[in-house]
PDB file of N, CA and C in Angstrom:
ATOM      1  N   MET A   1      12.649  -0.990  15.165  1.00 78.00           N
ATOM      2  CA  MET A   1      14.135  -1.649  15.642  1.00 78.00           C
ATOM      3  C   MET A   1      14.467  -2.394  14.166  1.00 78.00           C
ATOM      4  N   TRP A   2      15.736  -3.474  14.000  1.00 72.00           N
ATOM      5  CA  TRP A   2      15.973  -4.147  13.414  1.00 72.00           C
ATOM      6  C   TRP A   2      16.782  -5.058  14.039  1.00 72.00           C
ATOM      7  N   VAL A   3      16.894  -6.367  14.948  1.00 84.00           N
ATOM      8  CA  VAL A   3      18.708  -7.080  15.369  1.00 84.00           C
ATOM      9  C   VAL A   3      18.804  -7.903  14.427  1.00 84.00           C
ATOM     10  N   SER A   4      20.261  -8.020  15.280  1.00 81.00           N
ATOM     11  CA  SER A   4      20.871  -8.880  14.022  1.00 81.00           C
ATOM     12  C   SER A   4      21.727  -9.430  15.096  1.00 81.00           C
ATOM     13  N   GLU A   5      22.468 -10.591  14.827  1.00 77.00           N
ATOM     14  CA  GLU A   5      23.006 -11.829  15.421  1.00 77.00           C
ATOM     15  C   GLU A   5      24.548 -12.009  15.058  1.00 77.00           C
ATOM     16  N   ASP A   6      24.555 -11.044  14.001  1.00 77.00           N
ATOM     17  CA  ASP A   6      25.398 -10.983  13.030  1.00 77.00           C
ATOM     18  C   ASP A   6      26.494  -9.675  12.660  1.00 77.00           C
ATOM     19  N   GLY A   7      27.544 -10.403  13.316  1.00 76.00           N
ATOM     20  CA  GLY A   7      27.985  -8.392  12.870  1.00 76.00           C
ATOM     21  C   GLY A   7      28.323  -8.226  12.251  1.00 76.00           C
ATOM     22  N   MET A   8      28.779  -8.806  11.060  1.00 82.00           N
ATOM     23  CA  MET A   8      28.343  -8.283   9.637  1.00 82.00           C
ATOM     24  C   MET A   8      27.291  -8.397   8.572  1.00 82.00           C
ATOM     25  N   GLU A   9      26.144  -9.238   9.644  1.00 86.00           N
ATOM     26  CA  GLU A   9      25.218  -8.574   8.390  1.00 86.00           C
ATOM     27  C   GLU A   9      24.891  -7.319   9.469  1.00 86.00           C
ATOM     28  N   ALA A  10      25.332  -7.331  10.368  1.00 86.00           N
ATOM     29  CA  ALA A  10      24.799  -5.341  10.993  1.00 86.00           C
ATOM     30  C   ALA A  10      25.662  -4.234  10.252  1.00 86.00           C
ATOM     31  N   GLN A  11      26.686  -4.806  10.098  1.00 88.00           N
ATOM     32  CA  GLN A  11      27.514  -3.963  10.147  1.00 88.00           C
ATOM     33  C   GLN A  11      27.526  -3.736   7.817  1.00 88.00           C
ATOM     34  N   LEU A  12      26.688  -4.417   7.454  1.00 91.00           N
ATOM     35  CA  LEU A  12      25.993  -4.361   5.825  1.00 91.00           C
ATOM     36  C   LEU A  12      24.572  -3.432   5.505  1.00 91.00           C
ATOM     37  N   ILE A  13      24.184  -3.633   6.970  1.00 91.00           N
ATOM     38  CA  ILE A  13      22.993  -2.612   6.873  1.00 91.00           C
ATOM     39  C   ILE A  13      23.316  -1.565   7.712  1.00 91.00           C
ATOM     40  N   LYS A  14      24.111  -1.328   8.059  1.00 92.00           N
ATOM     41  CA  LYS A  14      24.384   0.172   8.796  1.00 92.00           C
ATOM     42  C   LYS A  14      25.521   1.071   7.277  1.00 92.00           C
ATOM     43  N   ASN A  15      26.058   0.475   6.334  1.00 94.00           N
ATOM     44  CA  ASN A  15      26.387   0.186   5.355  1.00 94.00           C
ATOM     45  C   ASN A  15      25.326   0.985   4.439  1.00 94.00           C
ATOM     46  N   LEU A  16      24.144   0.511   3.980  1.00 94.00           N
ATOM     47  CA  LEU A  16      23.102   0.620   3.258  1.00 94.00           C
ATOM     48  C   LEU A  16      22.157   2.005   3.852  1.00 94.00           C
ATOM     49  N   LEU A  17      22.024   2.263   5.028  1.00 95.00           N
ATOM     50  CA  LEU A  17      21.303   3.313   5.242  1.00 95.00           C
ATOM     51  C   LEU A  17      21.857   4.249   5.019  1.00 95.00           C
ATOM     52  N   GLU A  18      22.972   4.465   5.466  1.00 96.00           N
ATOM     53  CA  GLU A  18      24.641   5.724   5.022  1.00 96.00           C
ATOM     54  C   GLU A  18      24.299   5.575   4.279  1.00 96.00           C
ATOM     55  N   ILE A  19      24.109   4.861   2.767  1.00 95.00           N
ATOM     56  CA  ILE A  19      24.252   5.264   0.910  1.00 95.00           C
ATOM     57  C   ILE A  19      22.709   6.267   0.831  1.00 95.00           C
ATOM     58  N   GLU A  20      21.713   4.993   2.521  1.00 95.00           N
ATOM     59  CA  GLU A  20      20.063   5.912   1.214  1.00 95.00           C
ATOM     60  C   GLU A  20      20.098   7.044   2.126  1.00 95.00           C
ATOM     61  N   ASN A  21      21.390   7.171   3.406  1.00 97.00           N
ATOM     62  CA  ASN A  21      21.482   8.649   3.939  1.00 97.00           C
ATOM     63  C   ASN A  21      19.189   8.945   5.532  1.00 97.00           C
ATOM     64  N   ILE A  22      19.910   7.122   5.389  1.00 97.00           N
ATOM     65  CA  ILE A  22      18.778   7.094   6.738  1.00 97.00           C
ATOM     66  C   ILE A  22      19.783   7.331   8.459  1.00 97.00           C
ATOM     67  N   PRO A  23      18.680   8.249   8.689  1.00 97.00           N
ATOM     68  CA  PRO A  23      19.766   8.406  10.084  1.00 97.00           C
ATOM     69  C   PRO A  23      19.517   7.308  10.908  1.00 97.00           C
ATOM     70  N   TYR A  24      20.227   6.636  11.731  1.00 94.00           N
ATOM     71  CA  TYR A  24      20.152   5.433  12.531  1.00 94.00           C
ATOM     72  C   TYR A  24      20.808   5.188  13.969  1.00 94.00           C
ATOM     73  N   GLN A  25      20.884   4.260  15.112  1.00 93.00           N
ATOM     74  CA  GLN A  25      21.475   4.469  15.860  1.00 93.00           C
ATOM     75  C   GLN A  25      21.684   2.392  16.701  1.00 93.00           C
ATOM     76  N   LEU A  26      22.479   2.110  16.740  1.00 88.00           N
ATOM     77  CA  LEU A  26      23.593   1.007  16.409  1.00 88.00           C
ATOM     78  C   LEU A  26      22.890   0.915  18.656  1.00 88.00           C
ATOM     79  N   LYS A  27      22.852  -0.326  18.493  1.00 86.00           N
ATOM     80  CA  LYS A  27      23.563  -0.528  20.194  1.00 86.00           C
ATOM     81  C   LYS A  27      23.927  -2.319  20.158  1.00 86.00           C
ATOM     82  N   ASN A  28      24.398  -1.515  20.719  1.00 78.00           N
ATOM     83  CA  ASN A  28      25.777  -3.483  21.487  1.00 78.00           C
ATOM     84  C   ASN A  28      27.254  -3.387  20.016  1.00 78.00           C
ATOM     85  N   GLU A  29      27.003  -2.467  19.040  1.00 66.00           N
ATOM     86  CA  GLU A  29      28.296  -2.734  18.100  1.00 66.00           C
ATOM     87  C   GLU A  29      29.404  -3.542  18.351  1.00 66.00           C
ATOM     88  N   ASN A  30      29.689  -2.392  19.216  1.00 59.00           N
ATOM     89  CA  ASN A  30      31.417  -2.945  19.842  1.00 59.00           C
ATOM     90  C   ASN A  30      31.408  -4.089  20.864  1.00 59.00           C
ATOM     91  N   THR A  31      30.022  -4.297  21.089  1.00 57.00           N
ATOM     92  CA  THR A  31      30.688  -6.105  22.057  1.00 57.00           C
ATOM     93  C   THR A  31      30.240  -6.916  21.187  1.00 57.00           C
ATOM     94  N   ASN A  32      30.128  -6.983  20.106  1.00 47.00           N
ATOM     95  CA  ASN A  32      29.541  -8.307  19.484  1.00 47.00           C
ATOM     96  C   ASN A  32      30.567  -8.416  19.033  1.00 47.00           C
ATOM     97  N   SER A  33      31.837  -6.911  18.521  1.00 54.00           N
ATOM     98  CA  SER A  33      32.790  -7.362  17.663  1.00 54.00           C
ATOM     99  C   SER A  33      34.148  -8.521  19.397  1.00 54.00           C
ATOM    100  N   LEU A  34      33.630  -8.416  20.327  1.00 53.00           N
ATOM    101  CA  LEU A  34      34.376  -9.338  21.321  1.00 53.00           C
ATOM    102  C   LEU A  34      34.680 -10.165  22.155  1.00 53.00           C
ATOM    103  N   PHE A  35      32.897 -10.858  20.941  1.00 55.00           N
ATOM    104  CA  PHE A  35      32.862 -12.337  21.150  1.00 55.00           C
ATOM    105  C   PHE A  35      31.711 -12.403  19.711  1.00 55.00           C
ATOM    106  N   PRO A  36      33.038 -12.907  18.933  1.00 57.00           N
ATOM    107  CA  PRO A  36      32.049 -12.254  17.630  1.00 57.00           C
ATOM    108  C   PRO A  36      31.150 -14.142  16.804  1.00 57.00           C
ATOM    109  N   ASP A  37      32.073 -14.938  17.666  1.00 59.00           N
ATOM    110  CA  ASP A  37      31.151 -16.604  17.154  1.00 59.00           C
ATOM    111  C   ASP A  37      30.571 -17.127  19.022  1.00 59.00           C
ATOM    112  N   THR A  38      29.537 -15.771  19.240  1.00 57.00           N
ATOM    113  CA  THR A  38      28.814 -16.994  20.732  1.00 57.00           C
ATOM    114  C   THR A  38      27.636 -17.009  20.220  1.00 57.00           C
ATOM    115  N   GLY A  39      26.834 -16.573  19.499  1.00 54.00           N
ATOM    116  CA  GLY A  39      25.543 -16.094  18.569  1.00 54.00           C
ATOM    117  C   GLY A  39      24.819 -15.543  19.881  1.00 54.00           C
ATOM    118  N   VAL A  40      25.056 -14.548  20.700  1.00 57.00           N
ATOM    119  CA  VAL A  40      24.927 -14.680  22.101  1.00 57.00           C
ATOM    120  C   VAL A  40      24.562 -13.299  22.848  1.00 57.00           C
ATOM    121  N   VAL A  41      25.042 -12.516  21.461  1.00 69.00           N
ATOM    122  CA  VAL A  41      25.098 -10.927  21.788  1.00 69.00           C
ATOM    123  C   VAL A  41      24.673 -10.596  20.307  1.00 69.00           C
ATOM    124  N   THR A  42      23.627  -9.859  20.261  1.00 80.00           N
ATOM    125  CA  THR A  42      22.966  -8.628  19.539  1.00 80.00           C
ATOM    126  C   THR A  42      23.421  -7.960  18.739  1.00 80.00           C
ATOM    127  N   VAL A  43      23.029  -7.330  17.519  1.00 83.00           N
ATOM    128  CA  VAL A  43      23.283  -5.326  17.180  1.00 83.00           C
ATOM    129  C   VAL A  43      21.244  -5.137  17.485  1.00 83.00           C
ATOM    130  N   ASP A  44      21.753  -4.633  18.297  1.00 88.00           N
ATOM    131  CA  ASP A  44      20.001  -3.648  17.278  1.00 88.00           C
ATOM    132  C   ASP A  44      20.008  -2.325  16.252  1.00 88.00           C
ATOM    133  N   ILE A  45      19.423  -2.461  15.580  1.00 91.00           N
ATOM    134  CA  ILE A  45      19.695  -1.530  15.141  1.00 91.00           C
ATOM    135  C   ILE A  45      18.312  -0.439  14.607  1.00 91.00           C
ATOM    136  N   PHE A  46      18.432   0.888  14.899  1.00 94.00           N
ATOM    137  CA  PHE A  46      17.455   1.493  15.621  1.00 94.00           C
ATOM    138  C   PHE A  46      17.270   2.254  14.191  1.00 94.00           C
ATOM    139  N   VAL A  47      15.766   2.912  13.552  1.00 96.00           N
ATOM    140  CA  VAL A  47      15.416   4.007  12.927  1.00 96.00           C
ATOM    141  C   VAL A  47      14.613   4.899  13.285  1.00 96.00           C
ATOM    142  N   PRO A  48      14.598   6.134  12.767  1.00 96.00           N
ATOM    143  CA  PRO A  48      13.142   7.033  12.627  1.00 96.00           C
ATOM    144  C   PRO A  48      12.130   6.481  12.570  1.00 96.00           C
ATOM    145  N   GLN A  49      11.061   6.995  13.227  1.00 96.00           N
ATOM    146  CA  GLN A  49       9.386   5.403  12.838  1.00 96.00           C
ATOM    147  C   GLN A  49       9.121   5.884  11.633  1.00 96.00           C
ATOM    148  N   ASP A  50       9.901   7.539  10.783  1.00 96.00           N
ATOM    149  CA  ASP A  50       8.889   7.081   9.431  1.00 96.00           C
ATOM    150  C   ASP A  50       9.576   6.779   8.435  1.00 96.00           C
ATOM    151  N   LYS A  51      11.216   5.753   8.697  1.00 95.00           N
ATOM    152  CA  LYS A  51      11.915   5.367   8.193  1.00 95.00           C
ATOM    153  C   LYS A  51      12.032   4.151   8.390  1.00 95.00           C
ATOM    154  N   ALA A  52      10.874   3.570   9.394  1.00 94.00           N
ATOM    155  CA  ALA A  52      10.522   2.309   9.596  1.00 94.00           C
ATOM    156  C   ALA A  52      10.181   1.260   8.159  1.00 94.00           C
ATOM    157  N   GLU A  53       9.124   1.851   7.814  1.00 95.00           N
ATOM    158  CA  GLU A  53       8.447   0.321   6.733  1.00 95.00           C
ATOM    159  C   GLU A  53       9.580   0.375   5.262  1.00 95.00           C
ATOM    160  N   GLU A  54      10.345   1.595   5.303  1.00 94.00           N
ATOM    161  CA  GLU A  54      10.989   1.655   4.241  1.00 94.00           C
ATOM    162  C   GLU A  54      12.511   0.920   4.106  1.00 94.00           C
ATOM    163  N   VAL A  55      12.794   1.113   5.760  1.00 93.00           N
ATOM    164  CA  VAL A  55      14.242   0.365   5.457  1.00 93.00           C
ATOM    165  C   VAL A  55      13.630  -1.250   5.884  1.00 93.00           C
ATOM    166  N   LYS A  56      12.970  -1.580   6.394  1.00 92.00           N
ATOM    167  CA  LYS A  56      11.614  -3.179   6.816  1.00 92.00           C
ATOM    168  C   LYS A  56      12.066  -3.950   5.395  1.00 92.00           C
ATOM    169  N   LYS A  57      12.291  -2.660   4.330  1.00 94.00           N
ATOM    170  CA  LYS A  57      11.352  -3.156   2.675  1.00 94.00           C
ATOM    171  C   LYS A  57      13.095  -3.440   2.018  1.00 94.00           C
ATOM    172  N   MET A  58      13.967  -1.808   2.252  1.00 92.00           N
ATOM    173  CA  MET A  58      15.090  -2.749   2.008  1.00 92.00           C
ATOM    174  C   MET A  58      15.637  -3.799   2.304  1.00 92.00           C
ATOM    175  N   ILE A  59      16.157  -4.258   4.135  1.00 89.00           N
ATOM    176  CA  ILE A  59      16.617  -5.419   4.187  1.00 89.00           C
ATOM    177  C   ILE A  59      16.332  -6.698   3.774  1.00 89.00           C
ATOM    178  N   GLU A  60      14.957  -6.820   3.639  1.00 91.00           N
ATOM    179  CA  GLU A  60      13.986  -7.771   2.915  1.00 91.00           C
ATOM    180  C   GLU A  60      14.352  -8.023   2.003  1.00 91.00           C
ATOM    181  N   GLU A  61      14.710  -7.233   1.259  1.00 92.00           N
ATOM    182  CA  GLU A  61      15.394  -7.118  -0.348  1.00 92.00           C
ATOM    183  C   GLU A  61      16.929  -7.679  -0.443  1.00 92.00           C
ATOM    184  N   ASN A  62      17.111  -7.057   0.519  1.00 88.00           N
ATOM    185  CA  ASN A  62      18.976  -7.644   0.141  1.00 88.00           C
ATOM    186  C   ASN A  62      19.484  -8.525   1.806  1.00 88.00           C
ATOM    187  N   PHE A  63      18.886  -8.366   2.408  1.00 79.00           N
ATOM    188  CA  PHE A  63      19.646 -10.084   3.247  1.00 79.00           C
ATOM    189  C   PHE A  63      18.726 -10.802   3.938  1.00 79.00           C
ATOM    190  N   THR A  64      17.182 -11.522   3.186  1.00 72.00           N
ATOM    191  CA  THR A  64      16.565 -12.013   3.325  1.00 72.00           C
ATOM    192  C   THR A  64      16.347 -13.304   2.240  1.00 72.00           C
TER     193      THR A  64
END
């Protein structure tokens, strides 16, 4: 699981996962858009266990 406090970042990660055909599930995606600048709502990004290391590496390479 990856947690993002930035709705834009979560959207970019979602797009990256779609491009790579990696299944994912988001939690709180729409809630973040209701409170965009509060910093209190996070988006949780879930991927299959066998893809977790690959996704972690992709996120580190693209977002840190």
